[in-house]
Amino acid sequence: MYVQEVADLGVEVERGPGDTTVRLAGDLDKVTAPLLRQRLAELIAEGLVHLAIDAHHLDFCDSSGLWALVEHQRAVAGRGGSLRLFGVHGVLRRVLDVTGLTAVFDEVLPVEKAARSVAQL
């Protein structure tokens, strides 16, 4: 497990047998989006193209953060991979709904549905 924190964003990476889970905590914005871009680019360079972004503890996301997610969705899709978002709530959920960008990702699970999916395991 790898944990890195810059400004107000914590990024924790957990490699699994299927998806690689990237847990975000704090604010994903203009200041912190470069950290996320760097970590996702490193994972993709390692050949890890099935990514699950855990947004349960993400407090805020602006357009810079959203764009970082969209960019890497395209990058993994181009390599036959997937990028799923789960635990989506608050500002991120609202922005995805309003912009229609929910459809860009392989899967977007709000907090309520993510909790049910985990409970079924």
Coordinates of N, CA, C and O in Angstrom, one line a residue:
M1 N 0.8 -1.2 0.0 CA 0.0 0.0 0.0 C 0.9 1.2 0.0 O 1.9 1.3 0.7
Y2 N 0.5 2.2 -0.8 CA 1.2 3.5 -0.9 C 0.3 4.6 -0.5 O -0.8 4.7 -1.0
V3 N 0.8 5.5 0.3 CA 0.0 6.7 0.7 C 0.8 7.9 0.5 O 2.0 8.0 0.9
Q4 N 0.3 9.0 -0.2 CA 1.0 10.2 -0.4 C 0.0 11.3 -0.1 O -1.2 11.3 -0.5
E5 N 0.5 12.4 0.5 CA -0.4 13.5 0.8 C 0.3 14.8 0.3 O 1.4 15.1 0.6
V6 N -0.5 15.6 -0.4 CA 0.0 16.9 -0.8 C -1.1 17.9 -0.6 O -2.3 17.6 -0.9
A7 N -0.8 19.1 -0.1 CA -1.8 20.1 0.3 C -2.9 19.4 1.0 O -2.7 18.9 2.1
D8 N -4.1 19.4 0.5 CA -5.2 18.8 1.2 C -5.8 17.6 0.5 O -7.0 17.3 0.6
L9 N -4.9 16.8 -0.2 CA -5.4 15.6 -0.8 C -4.5 14.4 -0.4 O -3.3 14.5 -0.5
G10 N -5.2 13.4 0.1 CA -4.5 12.2 0.4 C -4.8 11.2 -0.7 O -6.0 11.1 -1.2
V11 N -3.8 10.5 -1.2 CA -4.0 9.5 -2.3 C -3.4 8.2 -1.8 O -2.2 8.1 -1.5
E12 N -4.2 7.2 -1.7 CA -3.8 5.9 -1.2 C -4.1 4.9 -2.3 O -5.2 4.8 -2.8
V13 N -3.0 4.1 -2.7 CA -3.2 3.2 -3.7 C -3.1 1.8 -3.2 O -2.1 1.5 -2.4
E14 N -4.0 0.9 -3.5 CA -4.0 -0.5 -3.1 C -4.2 -1.3 -4.4 O -5.2 -1.3 -5.0
R15 N -3.1 -2.1 -4.6 CA -3.2 -3.0 -5.8 C -3.9 -4.3 -5.4 O -3.5 -4.9 -4.4
G16 N -4.9 -4.7 -6.2 CA -5.6 -5.9 -5.9 C -5.5 -6.8 -7.1 O -4.9 -6.5 -8.1
P17 N -6.1 -8.0 -7.0 CA -6.1 -9.0 -8.0 C -6.8 -8.6 -9.3 O -6.5 -8.9 -10.4
G18 N -7.8 -7.7 -9.1 CA -8.6 -7.2 -10.3 C -8.3 -5.7 -10.5 O -7.3 -5.3 -11.1
D19 N -9.1 -4.9 -9.9 CA -8.9 -3.4 -9.9 C -7.8 -3.0 -9.0 O -7.6 -3.6 -7.9
T20 N -7.2 -1.9 -9.3 CA -6.3 -1.2 -8.4 C -7.2 0.0 -7.8 O -7.7 0.7 -8.6
T21 N -7.3 0.0 -6.5 CA -8.1 1.0 -5.9 C -7.3 2.2 -5.5 O -6.2 2.1 -4.9
V22 N -7.8 3.4 -5.9 CA -7.1 4.7 -5.5 C -8.1 5.4 -4.6 O -9.2 5.8 -5.1
R23 N -7.8 5.5 -3.3 CA -8.6 6.2 -2.4 C -8.2 7.6 -2.2 O -7.0 7.9 -2.0
L24 N -9.2 8.5 -2.4 CA -8.9 9.9 -2.3 C -9.6 10.5 -1.0 O -10.7 10.1 -0.7
A25 N -8.9 11.4 -0.4 CA -9.4 12.0 0.8 C -9.0 13.5 0.8 O -7.8 13.8 0.5
G26 N -9.9 14.4 1.1 CA -9.7 15.8 1.1 C -10.2 16.5 -0.1 O -11.3 16.2 -0.6
D27 N -9.4 17.5 -0.7 CA -9.9 18.3 -1.8 C -9.1 18.0 -3.0 O -7.9 18.0 -3.0
L28 N -9.8 17.8 -4.1 CA -9.2 17.5 -5.4 C -9.5 18.8 -6.2 O -10.6 19.0 -6.7
D29 N -8.5 19.6 -6.4 CA -8.7 20.9 -7.0 C -7.4 21.3 -7.8 O -6.6 20.4 -8.1
K30 N -7.4 22.5 -8.2 CA -6.3 23.0 -9.1 C -4.9 22.7 -8.5 O -4.0 22.4 -9.2
V31 N -4.8 22.9 -7.2 CA -3.5 22.7 -6.5 C -3.2 21.2 -6.3 O -2.0 20.8 -6.5
T32 N -4.2 20.4 -6.1 CA -3.9 18.9 -5.8 C -4.1 18.0 -7.0 O -3.6 16.9 -7.0
A33 N -4.7 18.5 -8.1 CA -5.0 17.6 -9.2 C -3.7 17.1 -9.9 O -3.6 15.9 -10.3
P34 N -2.6 17.9 -9.9 CA -1.3 17.3 -10.4 C -0.8 16.1 -9.7 O -0.3 15.2 -10.3
L35 N -1.0 16.0 -8.4 CA -0.6 14.8 -7.7 C -1.4 13.6 -8.2 O -0.9 12.5 -8.4
L36 N -2.8 13.7 -8.3 CA -3.6 12.6 -8.8 C -3.2 12.3 -10.2 O -3.0 11.1 -10.5
R37 N -2.9 13.2 -11.1 CA -2.5 13.0 -12.5 C -1.2 12.1 -12.4 O -1.1 11.2 -13.2
Q38 N -0.3 12.5 -11.6 CA 1.0 11.8 -11.5 C 0.8 10.4 -11.1 O 1.4 9.5 -11.7
R39 N 0.0 10.2 -10.0 CA -0.1 8.8 -9.5 C -0.9 7.9 -10.5 O -0.5 6.8 -10.7
L40 N -1.9 8.5 -11.2 CA -2.6 7.7 -12.1 C -1.8 7.4 -13.4 O -1.8 6.2 -13.9
A41 N -1.0 8.3 -13.8 CA -0.1 8.1 -14.9 C 1.0 7.0 -14.6 O 1.3 6.2 -15.4
E42 N 1.5 7.0 -13.3 CA 2.4 6.0 -12.9 C 1.8 4.6 -12.9 O 2.4 3.6 -13.3
L43 N 0.5 4.5 -12.4 CA -0.2 3.2 -12.4 C -0.4 2.7 -13.8 O -0.2 1.5 -14.1
I44 N -0.8 3.6 -14.7 CA -1.0 3.2 -16.1 C 0.3 2.8 -16.8 O 0.3 1.8 -17.5
A45 N 1.4 3.5 -16.5 CA 2.7 3.1 -17.0 C 3.1 1.7 -16.5 O 3.8 1.0 -17.2
E46 N 2.7 1.3 -15.3 CA 3.0 0.0 -14.8 C 2.1 -1.1 -15.4 O 2.2 -2.2 -15.1
G47 N 1.1 -0.6 -16.3 CA 0.2 -1.6 -16.9 C -1.1 -1.8 -16.1 O -1.8 -2.7 -16.4
L48 N -1.3 -1.1 -15.0 CA -2.5 -1.2 -14.2 C -3.5 -0.3 -14.8 O -3.6 0.9 -14.6
V49 N -4.4 -0.9 -15.6 CA -5.4 -0.1 -16.4 C -6.8 -0.3 -15.9 O -7.8 0.2 -16.6
H50 N -7.0 -1.1 -14.9 CA -8.4 -1.3 -14.3 C -8.4 -0.6 -12.9 O -7.9 -1.2 -12.0
L51 N -8.8 0.6 -12.9 CA -8.8 1.5 -11.8 C -10.1 1.7 -11.2 O -11.1 2.0 -11.9
A52 N -10.2 1.7 -9.8 CA -11.4 2.1 -9.1 C -11.0 3.2 -8.2 O -10.2 3.1 -7.3
I53 N -11.7 4.4 -8.4 CA -11.5 5.6 -7.6 C -12.5 5.6 -6.4 O -13.7 5.7 -6.7
D54 N -12.0 5.5 -5.2 CA -12.9 5.6 -4.0 C -13.0 7.1 -3.6 O -12.0 7.6 -3.1
A55 N -14.2 7.6 -3.8 CA -14.4 9.1 -3.4 C -15.1 9.3 -2.1 O -15.5 10.4 -1.8
H56 N -15.2 8.2 -1.3 CA -16.0 8.3 -0.1 C -15.5 9.5 0.8 O -16.3 10.2 1.4
H57 N -14.2 9.7 0.8 CA -13.6 10.7 1.7 C -13.1 12.0 1.0 O -12.4 12.8 1.5
L58 N -13.6 12.1 -0.3 CA -13.3 13.3 -1.0 C -14.3 14.4 -0.6 O -15.5 14.2 -0.7
D59 N -13.8 15.5 -0.1 CA -14.6 16.6 0.4 C -15.0 17.6 -0.7 O -16.1 18.2 -0.6
F60 N -14.2 17.8 -1.7 CA -14.4 18.8 -2.7 C -13.7 18.4 -4.0 O -12.7 17.7 -4.0
C61 N -14.3 18.7 -5.1 CA -13.7 18.5 -6.4 C -14.1 19.6 -7.3 O -15.3 19.9 -7.5
D62 N -13.1 20.3 -7.9 CA -13.4 21.4 -8.9 C -13.2 20.9 -10.3 O -12.9 19.7 -10.5
S63 N -13.3 21.8 -11.3 CA -13.1 21.3 -12.7 C -11.8 20.7 -13.0 O -11.6 19.8 -13.8
S64 N -10.7 21.2 -12.3 CA -9.4 20.7 -12.5 C -9.3 19.2 -12.1 O -8.7 18.4 -12.7
G65 N -9.9 18.9 -10.9 CA -10.0 17.5 -10.4 C -10.8 16.7 -11.3 O -10.4 15.5 -11.6
L66 N -11.9 17.2 -11.8 CA -12.8 16.4 -12.6 C -12.1 16.1 -14.0 O -12.1 15.0 -14.5
W67 N -11.4 17.1 -14.5 CA -10.7 16.9 -15.8 C -9.6 15.8 -15.6 O -9.4 15.0 -16.5
A68 N -8.9 15.8 -14.5 CA -7.9 14.8 -14.2 C -8.5 13.4 -14.3 O -7.9 12.5 -14.9
L69 N -9.7 13.2 -13.7 CA -10.4 11.9 -13.8 C -10.8 11.6 -15.2 O -10.6 10.5 -15.7
V70 N -11.3 12.6 -16.0 CA -11.8 12.3 -17.3 C -10.6 12.0 -18.2 O -10.6 11.0 -19.0
E71 N -9.5 12.7 -18.1 CA -8.2 12.4 -18.8 C -7.8 11.0 -18.7 O -7.4 10.3 -19.6
H72 N -7.8 10.5 -17.4 CA -7.3 9.2 -17.2 C -8.3 8.1 -17.5 O -8.0 7.0 -17.8
Q73 N -9.6 8.4 -17.5 CA -10.6 7.5 -18.1 C -10.3 7.2 -19.5 O -10.3 6.1 -20.0
R74 N -10.0 8.3 -20.3 CA -9.6 8.1 -21.7 C -8.3 7.3 -21.9 O -8.2 6.5 -22.8
A75 N -7.4 7.6 -21.0 CA -6.1 6.9 -21.1 C -6.2 5.4 -20.8 O -5.6 4.6 -21.6
V76 N -7.0 5.0 -19.8 CA -7.1 3.6 -19.6 C -8.0 2.9 -20.6 O -7.8 1.8 -21.0
A77 N -9.0 3.6 -21.1 CA -9.9 3.1 -22.2 C -9.1 2.8 -23.4 O -9.3 1.8 -24.1
G78 N -8.1 3.7 -23.7 CA -7.3 3.5 -24.9 C -6.4 2.3 -24.8 O -5.8 1.8 -25.7
R79 N -6.2 1.8 -23.6 CA -5.4 0.6 -23.3 C -6.2 -0.6 -22.9 O -5.7 -1.6 -22.3
G80 N -7.5 -0.5 -23.2 CA -8.4 -1.7 -22.9 C -8.8 -1.8 -21.4 O -9.3 -2.8 -21.0
G81 N -8.6 -0.7 -20.7 CA -8.9 -0.8 -19.3 C -10.2 -0.1 -18.9 O -11.0 0.2 -19.8
S82 N -10.4 0.2 -17.6 CA -11.6 0.8 -17.1 C -11.2 1.7 -15.9 O -10.2 1.5 -15.3
L83 N -12.1 2.7 -15.8 CA -12.0 3.6 -14.6 C -13.4 3.8 -14.0 O -14.3 4.2 -14.7
R84 N -13.5 3.2 -12.8 CA -14.8 3.3 -12.1 C -14.7 4.3 -10.9 O -13.6 4.4 -10.3
L85 N -15.8 5.0 -10.6 CA -15.8 5.8 -9.5 C -16.9 5.3 -8.5 O -17.9 4.9 -8.9
F86 N -16.5 5.2 -7.3 CA -17.5 4.8 -6.3 C -17.4 5.6 -5.0 O -16.4 6.3 -4.8
G87 N -18.5 5.6 -4.3 CA -18.6 6.5 -3.1 C -18.7 7.9 -3.5 O -18.4 8.9 -2.7
V88 N -19.3 8.2 -4.7 CA -19.5 9.5 -5.2 C -20.6 10.3 -4.4 O -21.7 9.7 -4.3
H89 N -20.3 11.5 -4.0 CA -21.2 12.3 -3.2 C -20.9 13.7 -3.3 O -19.9 14.1 -3.9
G90 N -21.7 14.6 -2.7 CA -21.4 16.0 -2.6 C -21.2 16.7 -3.9 O -21.9 16.4 -4.9
V91 N -20.2 17.5 -3.9 CA -19.9 18.4 -5.1 C -19.6 17.5 -6.3 O -20.0 17.8 -7.4
L92 N -18.8 16.4 -6.1 CA -18.4 15.6 -7.3 C -19.7 15.0 -7.9 O -19.8 15.0 -9.1
R93 N -20.6 14.5 -7.1 CA -21.8 13.9 -7.6 C -22.6 14.9 -8.4 O -23.1 14.7 -9.5
R94 N -22.7 16.1 -7.8 CA -23.5 17.2 -8.4 C -22.9 17.6 -9.8 O -23.6 17.7 -10.8
V95 N -21.6 17.8 -9.8 CA -20.9 18.2 -11.0 C -21.1 17.1 -12.1 O -21.3 17.4 -13.3
L96 N -20.9 15.9 -11.7 CA -21.1 14.8 -12.7 C -22.5 14.7 -13.3 O -22.7 14.6 -14.5
D97 N -23.5 14.9 -12.4 CA -24.9 14.9 -12.8 C -25.2 16.1 -13.8 O -25.8 15.9 -14.8
V98 N -24.8 17.3 -13.4 CA -25.1 18.5 -14.1 C -24.4 18.5 -15.5 O -25.0 18.9 -16.5
T99 N -23.2 18.1 -15.5 CA -22.4 18.1 -16.8 C -22.7 16.9 -17.7 O -22.3 16.9 -18.9
G100 N -23.3 15.9 -17.2 CA -23.5 14.7 -17.9 C -22.3 13.8 -18.1 O -22.3 12.8 -18.8
L101 N -21.3 14.1 -17.3 CA -20.0 13.4 -17.4 C -20.1 12.0 -16.7 O -19.2 11.2 -16.9
T102 N -21.2 11.7 -16.1 CA -21.3 10.4 -15.5 C -21.2 9.3 -16.6 O -20.6 8.3 -16.3
A103 N -21.7 9.6 -17.7 CA -21.6 8.6 -18.8 C -20.2 8.4 -19.4 O -20.0 7.4 -20.1
V104 N -19.3 9.2 -19.1 CA -17.9 9.1 -19.5 C -17.2 7.9 -18.9 O -16.4 7.2 -19.5
F105 N -17.6 7.7 -17.6 CA -16.9 6.6 -16.8 C -17.5 5.3 -17.0 O -18.7 5.2 -17.3
D106 N -16.8 4.2 -16.7 CA -17.3 2.9 -16.9 C -18.4 2.6 -15.9 O -19.3 1.8 -16.1
E107 N -18.3 3.2 -14.7 CA -19.3 3.0 -13.6 C -19.1 4.2 -12.7 O -18.0 4.6 -12.3
V108 N -20.3 4.7 -12.2 CA -20.3 5.7 -11.2 C -21.3 5.3 -10.1 O -22.5 5.2 -10.4
L109 N -20.8 5.0 -8.9 CA -21.7 4.5 -7.9 C -21.7 5.6 -6.8 O -20.7 5.9 -6.2
P110 N -22.9 6.2 -6.5 CA -23.0 7.1 -5.4 C -22.8 6.3 -4.0 O -22.8 5.1 -4.0
V111 N -22.6 7.1 -3.0 CA -22.3 6.5 -1.7 C -23.3 5.4 -1.3 O -23.0 4.3 -0.9
E112 N -24.6 5.6 -1.5 CA -25.7 4.7 -1.2 C -25.5 3.4 -1.9 O -25.6 2.3 -1.3
K113 N -25.3 3.4 -3.2 CA -25.2 2.2 -4.0 C -23.9 1.5 -3.7 O -23.8 0.3 -3.7
A114 N -22.8 2.3 -3.5 CA -21.5 1.7 -3.2 C -21.6 0.9 -1.9 O -21.0 -0.2 -1.8
A115 N -22.3 1.4 -0.9 CA -22.4 0.7 0.4 C -23.2 -0.6 0.2 O -22.8 -1.6 0.8
R116 N -24.2 -0.6 -0.6 CA -25.0 -1.8 -0.9 C -24.1 -2.8 -1.6 O -24.2 -4.0 -1.4
S117 N -23.3 -2.4 -2.6 CA -22.5 -3.3 -3.4 C -21.5 -4.0 -2.5 O -21.2 -5.2 -2.6
V118 N -20.9 -3.2 -1.5 CA -19.9 -3.8 -0.6 C -20.6 -4.7 0.3 O -20.0 -5.8 0.7
A119 N -21.8 -4.4 0.8 CA -22.5 -5.3 1.7 C -22.8 -6.6 1.1 O -22.9 -7.6 1.8
Q120 N -23.0 -6.7 -0.2 CA -23.4 -7.9 -0.9 C -22.2 -8.8 -1.1 O -22.3 -10.0 -1.4
L121 N -21.0 -8.3 -0.9 CA -19.8 -9.2 -1.1 C -19.6 -10.2 0.0 O -19.9 -10.4 1.0

